[in-house]
Amino acid sequence: MSVTRPTQSYRQGFQQDPVVQRRRVVIPNSHGEKLVGILHETGSKQLVIVCHGFQSTKDRIPMVNLAAALEREGISAFRFDFSGNGESEGSFLYGNYRREAEDLRAIVQDFCAKGRVITAIIGHSKGGNAVLLYASKYNDISIVINISGRFNLKRGIEGRLGLGYLQRIKQNGFIDVRNKKGKLEYRVTQESLMDRLSTDIHAACHMICQDCRVLTIHGTKDKMVPAEDALEFDKFIPNHKLHIIEGADHEFTSHQDELASLVIQFIKANYQKDGPTSKRADGTIDSRM
């Protein structure tokens, strides 16, 4: 059961000039936690789901701008907070990759049950891993977009947890991560660290079916996740397109328009190739027209 509440309505000159409404929607995940999102409703049956990254929310600039760009094309979009993040219920966990893919599953199933067609799933940073893990397991979404996702999950840990993190977490059972002012940001348990280290993105890439079209977008100036990771995705995902944006950082701060344009072009080009039918999350066949 989901809860929908209008928050904003306005009209813009889209292709079919729909009335666009932004509604707060609450959908439970498989653990009974309420996942909170914003539905950009254009009246289209087609829906694109947008996923945020690590310690982020649905309201960060890339997610908001991508949903707005889809709005302008008359395509409905849904951006939401994973459990333990933003407005959603649950505890924040450092690893949680597969569980976030299951959060996405709950979102997909809820909208499919209402007759929506999930045209694409988009993930930024850690959200990119979530959409790829989802695609590797469920094979019911034909367009997947990975923005600044990390291929090698063993990299980038030392930068957050410090030198000797494995030994320290084995001794103490956890590591507290603090900001520059000494304020606690989050706690990394040994279990959550092992969750990250045991998540095999390489294997997941091989499990994505040939019919699923995947786009990876990365920036050359990304200091969080090196652009080299994007090249690894290109090696192992069967039906893959890679686009590197020169000079773009992790959140595409000065390249939002270019990012949105690439996403829209990829969705439009590949949606048209899908043909008249598509497999739904409940296993049935649904019209895409």
PDB file of C-alpha atoms in Angstrom:
ATOM      1  CA  MET A   1       0.000   0.000   0.000  1.00  0.00           C
ATOM      2  CA  SER A   2       1.334   3.451  -0.900  1.00  0.00           C
ATOM      3  CA  VAL A   3       0.358   6.907   0.256  1.00  0.00           C
ATOM      4  CA  THR A   4       0.196   9.844  -2.162  1.00  0.00           C
ATOM      5  CA  ARG A   5      -0.161  13.487  -1.213  1.00  0.00           C
ATOM      6  CA  PRO A   6      -0.053  16.453  -3.642  1.00  0.00           C
ATOM      7  CA  THR A   7       2.681  18.983  -2.960  1.00  0.00           C
ATOM      8  CA  GLN A   8       2.897  21.108  -6.109  1.00  0.00           C
ATOM      9  CA  SER A   9       1.113  21.593  -9.423  1.00  0.00           C
ATOM     10  CA  TYR A  10       2.010  23.763 -12.395  1.00  0.00           C
ATOM     11  CA  ARG A  11       1.825  23.897 -16.178  1.00  0.00           C
ATOM     12  CA  GLN A  12       4.697  24.177 -18.662  1.00  0.00           C
ATOM     13  CA  GLY A  13       4.924  23.983 -22.449  1.00  0.00           C
ATOM     14  CA  PHE A  14       5.808  20.323 -22.789  1.00  0.00           C
ATOM     15  CA  GLN A  15       5.219  18.333 -25.948  1.00  0.00           C
ATOM     16  CA  GLN A  16       1.618  17.550 -25.051  1.00  0.00           C
ATOM     17  CA  ASP A  17       1.319  20.386 -22.555  1.00  0.00           C
ATOM     18  CA  PRO A  18       0.311  18.202 -19.588  1.00  0.00           C
ATOM     19  CA  VAL A  19      -0.442  19.537 -16.147  1.00  0.00           C
ATOM     20  CA  VAL A  20       2.564  18.462 -14.084  1.00  0.00           C
ATOM     21  CA  GLN A  21       2.038  17.590 -10.454  1.00  0.00           C
ATOM     22  CA  ARG A  22       4.691  16.802  -7.880  1.00  0.00           C
ATOM     23  CA  ARG A  23       3.379  14.494  -5.195  1.00  0.00           C
ATOM     24  CA  ARG A  24       4.950  13.023  -2.089  1.00  0.00           C
ATOM     25  CA  VAL A  25       4.531   9.255  -2.280  1.00  0.00           C
ATOM     26  CA  VAL A  26       5.225   6.737   0.511  1.00  0.00           C
ATOM     27  CA  ILE A  27       5.876   3.087  -0.400  1.00  0.00           C
ATOM     28  CA  PRO A  28       6.821   0.338   2.095  1.00  0.00           C
ATOM     29  CA  ASN A  29       9.844  -1.833   1.403  1.00  0.00           C
ATOM     30  CA  SER A  30      10.033  -5.564   2.154  1.00  0.00           C
ATOM     31  CA  HIS A  31      11.049  -4.784   5.765  1.00  0.00           C
ATOM     32  CA  GLY A  32       7.990  -2.613   6.396  1.00  0.00           C
ATOM     33  CA  GLU A  33      10.004   0.619   6.319  1.00  0.00           C
ATOM     34  CA  LYS A  34       8.377   3.583   4.587  1.00  0.00           C
ATOM     35  CA  LEU A  35      10.287   4.820   1.557  1.00  0.00           C
ATOM     36  CA  VAL A  36       9.516   8.447   0.743  1.00  0.00           C
ATOM     37  CA  GLY A  37       9.725   9.891  -2.737  1.00  0.00           C
ATOM     38  CA  ILE A  38       8.535  12.658  -5.033  1.00  0.00           C
ATOM     39  CA  LEU A  39       6.474  11.702  -8.072  1.00  0.00           C
ATOM     40  CA  HIS A  40       6.786  14.088 -10.996  1.00  0.00           C
ATOM     41  CA  GLU A  41       3.444  13.232 -12.592  1.00  0.00           C
ATOM     42  CA  THR A  42       2.998  14.280 -16.212  1.00  0.00           C
ATOM     43  CA  GLY A  43       0.081  11.964 -16.928  1.00  0.00           C
ATOM     44  CA  SER A  44       2.225   9.538 -18.922  1.00  0.00           C
ATOM     45  CA  LYS A  45       1.898   5.830 -18.260  1.00  0.00           C
ATOM     46  CA  GLN A  46       5.658   5.557 -18.622  1.00  0.00           C
ATOM     47  CA  LEU A  47       7.743   6.192 -15.505  1.00  0.00           C
ATOM     48  CA  VAL A  48      11.469   6.608 -14.881  1.00  0.00           C
ATOM     49  CA  ILE A  49      12.844   5.922 -11.380  1.00  0.00           C
ATOM     50  CA  VAL A  50      15.828   7.962 -10.140  1.00  0.00           C
ATOM     51  CA  CYS A  51      18.098   6.671  -7.325  1.00  0.00           C
ATOM     52  CA  HIS A  52      20.521   8.728  -5.209  1.00  0.00           C
ATOM     53  CA  GLY A  53      23.998   7.865  -3.971  1.00  0.00           C
ATOM     54  CA  PHE A  54      25.872   7.367  -0.693  1.00  0.00           C
ATOM     55  CA  GLN A  55      24.816   9.704   2.148  1.00  0.00           C
ATOM     56  CA  SER A  56      22.646  11.532  -0.336  1.00  0.00           C
ATOM     57  CA  THR A  57      18.923  12.066  -0.851  1.00  0.00           C
ATOM     58  CA  LYS A  58      16.299  12.429  -3.534  1.00  0.00           C
ATOM     59  CA  ASP A  59      16.686  16.215  -3.203  1.00  0.00           C
ATOM     60  CA  ARG A  60      20.313  16.489  -4.306  1.00  0.00           C
ATOM     61  CA  ILE A  61      20.873  18.429  -7.526  1.00  0.00           C
ATOM     62  CA  PRO A  62      21.479  15.540  -9.974  1.00  0.00           C
ATOM     63  CA  MET A  63      18.289  13.742  -8.955  1.00  0.00           C
ATOM     64  CA  VAL A  64      16.115  16.848  -9.011  1.00  0.00           C
ATOM     65  CA  ASN A  65      17.488  18.055 -12.347  1.00  0.00           C
ATOM     66  CA  LEU A  66      17.111  14.686 -14.044  1.00  0.00           C
ATOM     67  CA  ALA A  67      13.498  14.382 -12.888  1.00  0.00           C
ATOM     68  CA  ALA A  68      12.804  17.929 -14.108  1.00  0.00           C
ATOM     69  CA  ALA A  69      14.379  17.139 -17.491  1.00  0.00           C
ATOM     70  CA  LEU A  70      12.119  14.099 -17.836  1.00  0.00           C
ATOM     71  CA  GLU A  71       9.156  16.301 -16.912  1.00  0.00           C
ATOM     72  CA  ARG A  72       9.971  18.612 -19.803  1.00  0.00           C
ATOM     73  CA  GLU A  73       9.770  15.637 -22.139  1.00  0.00           C
ATOM     74  CA  GLY A  74       6.361  14.658 -20.796  1.00  0.00           C
ATOM     75  CA  ILE A  75       7.758  11.587 -19.008  1.00  0.00           C
ATOM     76  CA  SER A  76       6.784  10.970 -15.386  1.00  0.00           C
ATOM     77  CA  ALA A  77       9.645  10.440 -12.931  1.00  0.00           C
ATOM     78  CA  PHE A  78       9.985   9.237  -9.349  1.00  0.00           C
ATOM     79  CA  ARG A  79      12.960  10.109  -7.124  1.00  0.00           C
ATOM     80  CA  PHE A  80      13.045   8.574  -3.667  1.00  0.00           C
ATOM     81  CA  ASP A  81      15.159   8.115  -0.540  1.00  0.00           C
ATOM     82  CA  PHE A  82      16.608   4.684   0.169  1.00  0.00           C
ATOM     83  CA  SER A  83      15.898   3.332   3.656  1.00  0.00           C
ATOM     84  CA  GLY A  84      17.986   5.078   6.311  1.00  0.00           C
ATOM     85  CA  ASN A  85      18.435   8.151   4.102  1.00  0.00           C
ATOM     86  CA  GLY A  86      16.549  11.415   3.780  1.00  0.00           C
ATOM     87  CA  GLU A  87      12.902  11.167   4.791  1.00  0.00           C
ATOM     88  CA  SER A  88      12.693   7.376   4.555  1.00  0.00           C
ATOM     89  CA  GLU A  89      12.502   5.134   7.600  1.00  0.00           C
ATOM     90  CA  GLY A  90      15.243   2.743   8.670  1.00  0.00           C
ATOM     91  CA  SER A  91      18.825   3.001   9.882  1.00  0.00           C
ATOM     92  CA  PHE A  92      21.667   4.289   7.734  1.00  0.00           C
ATOM     93  CA  LEU A  93      24.109   1.498   6.868  1.00  0.00           C
ATOM     94  CA  TYR A  94      27.515   1.807   5.235  1.00  0.00           C
ATOM     95  CA  GLY A  95      27.229  -1.176   2.873  1.00  0.00           C
ATOM     96  CA  ASN A  96      23.625  -2.067   2.119  1.00  0.00           C
ATOM     97  CA  TYR A  97      24.099  -2.456  -1.650  1.00  0.00           C
ATOM     98  CA  ARG A  98      21.854  -5.451  -2.183  1.00  0.00           C
ATOM     99  CA  ARG A  99      19.262  -4.154   0.266  1.00  0.00           C
ATOM    100  CA  GLU A 100      19.050  -0.881  -1.670  1.00  0.00           C
ATOM    101  CA  ALA A 101      18.435  -2.907  -4.818  1.00  0.00           C
ATOM    102  CA  GLU A 102      15.542  -4.515  -2.917  1.00  0.00           C
ATOM    103  CA  ASP A 103      14.239  -1.061  -1.961  1.00  0.00           C
ATOM    104  CA  LEU A 104      14.194  -0.308  -5.676  1.00  0.00           C
ATOM    105  CA  ARG A 105      12.347  -3.586  -6.252  1.00  0.00           C
ATOM    106  CA  ALA A 106       9.613  -2.459  -3.857  1.00  0.00           C
ATOM    107  CA  ILE A 107       9.256   0.816  -5.775  1.00  0.00           C
ATOM    108  CA  VAL A 108       9.088  -0.928  -9.157  1.00  0.00           C
ATOM    109  CA  GLN A 109       6.499  -3.445  -7.988  1.00  0.00           C
ATOM    110  CA  ASP A 110       4.309  -0.790  -6.391  1.00  0.00           C
ATOM    111  CA  PHE A 111       4.120   1.328  -9.536  1.00  0.00           C
ATOM    112  CA  CYS A 112       3.687  -1.706 -11.815  1.00  0.00           C
ATOM    113  CA  ALA A 113       0.763  -2.817  -9.669  1.00  0.00           C
ATOM    114  CA  LYS A 114      -0.823   0.551 -10.459  1.00  0.00           C
ATOM    115  CA  GLY A 115      -0.449  -0.022 -14.193  1.00  0.00           C
ATOM    116  CA  ARG A 116       2.665   2.057 -14.785  1.00  0.00           C
ATOM    117  CA  VAL A 117       5.366   0.964 -17.233  1.00  0.00           C
ATOM    118  CA  ILE A 118       8.879   1.425 -15.856  1.00  0.00           C
ATOM    119  CA  THR A 119      10.727   2.806 -18.856  1.00  0.00           C
ATOM    120  CA  ALA A 120      14.120   3.148 -17.161  1.00  0.00           C
ATOM    121  CA  ILE A 121      15.934   3.123 -13.838  1.00  0.00           C
ATOM    122  CA  ILE A 122      18.683   5.683 -13.210  1.00  0.00           C
ATOM    123  CA  GLY A 123      21.217   5.653 -10.391  1.00  0.00           C
ATOM    124  CA  HIS A 124      23.840   8.193  -9.384  1.00  0.00           C
ATOM    125  CA  SER A 125      27.037   7.070  -7.594  1.00  0.00           C
ATOM    126  CA  LYS A 126      26.055   4.275  -5.170  1.00  0.00           C
ATOM    127  CA  GLY A 127      22.621   4.430  -6.770  1.00  0.00           C
ATOM    128  CA  GLY A 128      24.347   3.362  -9.976  1.00  0.00           C
ATOM    129  CA  ASN A 129      25.373   0.159  -8.220  1.00  0.00           C
ATOM    130  CA  ALA A 130      21.790  -0.323  -7.018  1.00  0.00           C
ATOM    131  CA  VAL A 131      20.312  -0.150 -10.521  1.00  0.00           C
ATOM    132  CA  LEU A 132      22.957  -2.519 -11.915  1.00  0.00           C
ATOM    133  CA  LEU A 133      22.438  -5.028  -9.100  1.00  0.00           C
ATOM    134  CA  TYR A 134      18.701  -4.777  -9.712  1.00  0.00           C
ATOM    135  CA  ALA A 135      19.130  -5.417 -13.432  1.00  0.00           C
ATOM    136  CA  SER A 136      21.401  -8.395 -12.780  1.00  0.00           C
ATOM    137  CA  LYS A 137      18.778 -10.048 -10.567  1.00  0.00           C
ATOM    138  CA  TYR A 138      15.351  -9.194 -11.962  1.00  0.00           C
ATOM    139  CA  ASN A 139      15.701  -8.687 -15.722  1.00  0.00           C
ATOM    140  CA  ASP A 140      12.457  -6.714 -16.051  1.00  0.00           C
ATOM    141  CA  ILE A 141      13.708  -3.213 -16.933  1.00  0.00           C
ATOM    142  CA  SER A 142      15.051  -2.692 -20.441  1.00  0.00           C
ATOM    143  CA  ILE A 143      16.891   0.628 -19.922  1.00  0.00           C
ATOM    144  CA  VAL A 144      19.399   1.167 -17.101  1.00  0.00           C
ATOM    145  CA  ILE A 145      21.538   4.276 -16.596  1.00  0.00           C
ATOM    146  CA  ASN A 146      24.562   4.205 -14.305  1.00  0.00           C
ATOM    147  CA  ILE A 147      25.933   7.654 -13.458  1.00  0.00           C
ATOM    148  CA  SER A 148      29.304   7.771 -11.669  1.00  0.00           C
ATOM    149  CA  GLY A 149      28.901   4.282 -10.221  1.00  0.00           C
ATOM    150  CA  ARG A 150      31.845   2.451  -8.645  1.00  0.00           C
ATOM    151  CA  PHE A 151      33.032  -0.823 -10.230  1.00  0.00           C
ATOM    152  CA  ASN A 152      35.581  -1.886  -7.635  1.00  0.00           C
ATOM    153  CA  LEU A 153      33.937  -1.621  -4.217  1.00  0.00           C
ATOM    154  CA  LYS A 154      37.230  -2.391  -2.463  1.00  0.00           C
ATOM    155  CA  ARG A 155      38.501   0.994  -3.576  1.00  0.00           C
ATOM    156  CA  GLY A 156      37.601   4.235  -1.801  1.00  0.00           C
ATOM    157  CA  ILE A 157      37.224   2.690   1.661  1.00  0.00           C
ATOM    158  CA  GLU A 158      40.536   3.850   3.088  1.00  0.00           C
ATOM    159  CA  GLY A 159      39.721   7.436   2.167  1.00  0.00           C
ATOM    160  CA  ARG A 160      36.671   7.321   4.451  1.00  0.00           C
ATOM    161  CA  LEU A 161      37.772   4.927   7.194  1.00  0.00           C
ATOM    162  CA  GLY A 162      41.501   5.623   7.359  1.00  0.00           C
ATOM    163  CA  LEU A 163      44.590   3.426   7.300  1.00  0.00           C
ATOM    164  CA  GLY A 164      44.367  -0.018   8.858  1.00  0.00           C
ATOM    165  CA  TYR A 165      40.590  -0.002   8.819  1.00  0.00           C
ATOM    166  CA  LEU A 166      40.279  -3.787   8.588  1.00  0.00           C
ATOM    167  CA  GLN A 167      42.400  -4.382  11.680  1.00  0.00           C
ATOM    168  CA  ARG A 168      40.678  -1.632  13.661  1.00  0.00           C
ATOM    169  CA  ILE A 169      37.170  -2.783  12.842  1.00  0.00           C
ATOM    170  CA  LYS A 170      38.043  -6.379  13.755  1.00  0.00           C
ATOM    171  CA  GLN A 171      39.370  -5.173  17.108  1.00  0.00           C
ATOM    172  CA  ASN A 172      36.523  -2.807  17.969  1.00  0.00           C
ATOM    173  CA  GLY A 173      33.606  -4.105  15.914  1.00  0.00           C
ATOM    174  CA  PHE A 174      32.976  -0.677  14.390  1.00  0.00           C
ATOM    175  CA  ILE A 175      34.577   2.553  13.153  1.00  0.00           C
ATOM    176  CA  ASP A 176      33.001   5.957  13.740  1.00  0.00           C
ATOM    177  CA  VAL A 177      33.363   8.384  10.835  1.00  0.00           C
ATOM    178  CA  ARG A 178      33.507  12.023  11.894  1.00  0.00           C
ATOM    179  CA  ASN A 179      33.596  15.256   9.939  1.00  0.00           C
ATOM    180  CA  LYS A 180      36.354  17.875  10.161  1.00  0.00           C
ATOM    181  CA  LYS A 181      34.698  19.391  13.232  1.00  0.00           C
ATOM    182  CA  GLY A 182      34.680  16.035  15.016  1.00  0.00           C
ATOM    183  CA  LYS A 183      30.921  15.514  14.723  1.00  0.00           C
ATOM    184  CA  LEU A 184      29.823  11.920  14.208  1.00  0.00           C
ATOM    185  CA  GLU A 185      28.506  11.374  10.698  1.00  0.00           C
ATOM    186  CA  TYR A 186      27.874   7.630  10.761  1.00  0.00           C
ATOM    187  CA  ARG A 187      29.090   4.360  12.271  1.00  0.00           C
ATOM    188  CA  VAL A 188      30.524   1.563  10.128  1.00  0.00           C
ATOM    189  CA  THR A 189      29.990  -1.874  11.660  1.00  0.00           C
ATOM    190  CA  GLN A 190      32.032  -4.899  10.702  1.00  0.00           C
ATOM    191  CA  GLU A 191      28.907  -6.462   9.220  1.00  0.00           C
ATOM    192  CA  SER A 192      28.181  -3.446   7.002  1.00  0.00           C
ATOM    193  CA  LEU A 193      31.810  -3.272   5.848  1.00  0.00           C
ATOM    194  CA  MET A 194      31.746  -6.967   4.941  1.00  0.00           C
ATOM    195  CA  ASP A 195      28.513  -6.356   3.043  1.00  0.00           C
ATOM    196  CA  ARG A 196      30.342  -3.896   0.833  1.00  0.00           C
ATOM    197  CA  LEU A 197      33.415  -6.060   0.397  1.00  0.00           C
ATOM    198  CA  SER A 198      31.309  -9.109  -0.512  1.00  0.00           C
ATOM    199  CA  THR A 199      29.228  -7.290  -3.142  1.00  0.00           C
ATOM    200  CA  ASP A 200      30.591  -8.450  -6.498  1.00  0.00           C
ATOM    201  CA  ILE A 201      29.825  -5.827  -9.134  1.00  0.00           C
ATOM    202  CA  HIS A 202      31.959  -7.653 -11.712  1.00  0.00           C
ATOM    203  CA  ALA A 203      29.768 -10.755 -11.408  1.00  0.00           C
ATOM    204  CA  ALA A 204      26.604  -8.636 -11.484  1.00  0.00           C
ATOM    205  CA  CYS A 205      27.663  -7.048 -14.786  1.00  0.00           C
ATOM    206  CA  HIS A 206      27.959 -10.472 -16.396  1.00  0.00           C
ATOM    207  CA  MET A 207      24.443 -11.351 -15.205  1.00  0.00           C
ATOM    208  CA  ILE A 208      22.749  -8.391 -16.925  1.00  0.00           C
ATOM    209  CA  CYS A 209      20.933  -9.800 -19.938  1.00  0.00           C
ATOM    210  CA  GLN A 210      21.700  -8.848 -23.525  1.00  0.00           C
ATOM    211  CA  ASP A 211      18.257  -7.285 -23.975  1.00  0.00           C
ATOM    212  CA  CYS A 212      18.939  -4.716 -21.235  1.00  0.00           C
ATOM    213  CA  ARG A 213      20.546  -1.576 -22.634  1.00  0.00           C
ATOM    214  CA  VAL A 214      22.896   0.092 -20.171  1.00  0.00           C
ATOM    215  CA  LEU A 215      24.422   3.568 -20.345  1.00  0.00           C
ATOM    216  CA  THR A 216      27.310   4.575 -18.096  1.00  0.00           C
ATOM    217  CA  ILE A 217      28.122   8.286 -17.744  1.00  0.00           C
ATOM    218  CA  HIS A 218      31.207   9.451 -15.884  1.00  0.00           C
ATOM    219  CA  GLY A 219      33.259  12.633 -15.541  1.00  0.00           C
ATOM    220  CA  THR A 220      37.006  12.929 -16.043  1.00  0.00           C
ATOM    221  CA  LYS A 221      37.337  15.153 -12.957  1.00  0.00           C
ATOM    222  CA  ASP A 222      35.487  12.808 -10.591  1.00  0.00           C
ATOM    223  CA  LYS A 223      37.518  12.726  -7.372  1.00  0.00           C
ATOM    224  CA  MET A 224      35.147  10.344  -5.576  1.00  0.00           C
ATOM    225  CA  VAL A 225      35.051   7.511  -8.111  1.00  0.00           C
ATOM    226  CA  PRO A 226      37.788   7.416 -10.774  1.00  0.00           C
ATOM    227  CA  ALA A 227      36.695   7.466 -14.406  1.00  0.00           C
ATOM    228  CA  GLU A 228      38.653   4.235 -14.887  1.00  0.00           C
ATOM    229  CA  ASP A 229      35.752   2.428 -13.194  1.00  0.00           C
ATOM    230  CA  ALA A 230      33.517   3.413 -16.099  1.00  0.00           C
ATOM    231  CA  LEU A 231      35.875   1.644 -18.492  1.00  0.00           C
ATOM    232  CA  GLU A 232      35.486  -1.550 -16.464  1.00  0.00           C
ATOM    233  CA  PHE A 233      31.703  -1.417 -16.802  1.00  0.00           C
ATOM    234  CA  ASP A 234      32.182  -1.057 -20.542  1.00  0.00           C
ATOM    235  CA  LYS A 235      34.240  -4.251 -20.631  1.00  0.00           C
ATOM    236  CA  PHE A 236      31.795  -6.526 -18.850  1.00  0.00           C
ATOM    237  CA  ILE A 237      28.202  -5.359 -19.400  1.00  0.00           C
ATOM    238  CA  PRO A 238      26.863  -7.111 -22.526  1.00  0.00           C
ATOM    239  CA  ASN A 239      24.791  -4.322 -24.125  1.00  0.00           C
ATOM    240  CA  HIS A 240      26.589  -1.209 -22.965  1.00  0.00           C
ATOM    241  CA  LYS A 241      27.256   2.346 -24.044  1.00  0.00           C
ATOM    242  CA  LEU A 242      29.853   4.532 -22.338  1.00  0.00           C
ATOM    243  CA  HIS A 243      29.967   8.318 -22.316  1.00  0.00           C
ATOM    244  CA  ILE A 244      32.732  10.254 -20.568  1.00  0.00           C
ATOM    245  CA  ILE A 245      32.132  13.972 -19.947  1.00  0.00           C
ATOM    246  CA  GLU A 246      35.335  15.937 -20.088  1.00  0.00           C
ATOM    247  CA  GLY A 247      35.876  18.099 -16.996  1.00  0.00           C
ATOM    248  CA  ALA A 248      32.808  16.844 -15.094  1.00  0.00           C
ATOM    249  CA  ASP A 249      33.062  16.130 -11.359  1.00  0.00           C
ATOM    250  CA  HIS A 250      31.217  13.474  -9.357  1.00  0.00           C
ATOM    251  CA  GLU A 251      27.936  15.404  -9.231  1.00  0.00           C
ATOM    252  CA  PHE A 252      28.345  17.062 -12.658  1.00  0.00           C
ATOM    253  CA  THR A 253      28.201  20.442 -10.951  1.00  0.00           C
ATOM    254  CA  SER A 254      28.925  22.438 -14.108  1.00  0.00           C
ATOM    255  CA  HIS A 255      27.576  19.845 -16.536  1.00  0.00           C
ATOM    256  CA  GLN A 256      23.961  19.339 -15.473  1.00  0.00           C
ATOM    257  CA  ASP A 257      22.485  20.202 -18.867  1.00  0.00           C
ATOM    258  CA  GLU A 258      24.848  17.870 -20.705  1.00  0.00           C
ATOM    259  CA  LEU A 259      24.106  15.063 -18.247  1.00  0.00           C
ATOM    260  CA  ALA A 260      20.347  15.491 -18.631  1.00  0.00           C
ATOM    261  CA  SER A 261      20.614  15.664 -22.421  1.00  0.00           C
ATOM    262  CA  LEU A 262      22.555  12.385 -22.589  1.00  0.00           C
ATOM    263  CA  VAL A 263      20.052  10.643 -20.323  1.00  0.00           C
ATOM    264  CA  ILE A 264      17.032  11.864 -22.313  1.00  0.00           C
ATOM    265  CA  GLN A 265      18.602  10.952 -25.656  1.00  0.00           C
ATOM    266  CA  PHE A 266      19.442   7.432 -24.470  1.00  0.00           C
ATOM    267  CA  ILE A 267      15.974   6.805 -23.065  1.00  0.00           C
ATOM    268  CA  LYS A 268      14.233   8.105 -26.177  1.00  0.00           C
ATOM    269  CA  ALA A 269      16.453   6.186 -28.609  1.00  0.00           C
ATOM    270  CA  ASN A 270      16.177   2.879 -26.777  1.00  0.00           C
ATOM    271  CA  TYR A 271      12.546   3.193 -25.752  1.00  0.00           C
ATOM    272  CA  GLN A 272      11.641   3.426 -29.434  1.00  0.00           C
ATOM    273  CA  LYS A 273      13.614   0.231 -30.101  1.00  0.00           C
ATOM    274  CA  ASP A 274      11.725  -1.703 -27.437  1.00  0.00           C
ATOM    275  CA  GLY A 275       8.799  -2.519 -29.697  1.00  0.00           C
ATOM    276  CA  PRO A 276       5.178  -2.816 -28.585  1.00  0.00           C
ATOM    277  CA  THR A 277       5.653  -4.950 -25.471  1.00  0.00           C
ATOM    278  CA  SER A 278       7.808  -5.171 -22.371  1.00  0.00           C
ATOM    279  CA  LYS A 279       7.990  -7.594 -19.454  1.00  0.00           C
ATOM    280  CA  ARG A 280       6.591  -6.130 -16.246  1.00  0.00           C
ATOM    281  CA  ALA A 281       7.898  -6.616 -12.727  1.00  0.00           C
ATOM    282  CA  ASP A 282       5.023  -8.974 -11.978  1.00  0.00           C
ATOM    283  CA  GLY A 283       6.017 -11.212 -14.890  1.00  0.00           C
ATOM    284  CA  THR A 284       3.183 -10.163 -17.220  1.00  0.00           C
ATOM    285  CA  ILE A 285       3.486  -8.495 -20.610  1.00  0.00           C
ATOM    286  CA  ASP A 286       2.366  -4.877 -20.839  1.00  0.00           C
ATOM    287  CA  SER A 287       1.989  -2.493 -23.753  1.00  0.00           C
ATOM    288  CA  ARG A 288       4.655   0.215 -24.012  1.00  0.00           C
ATOM    289  CA  MET A 289       2.674   2.446 -26.326  1.00  0.00           C
TER     290      MET A 289
END
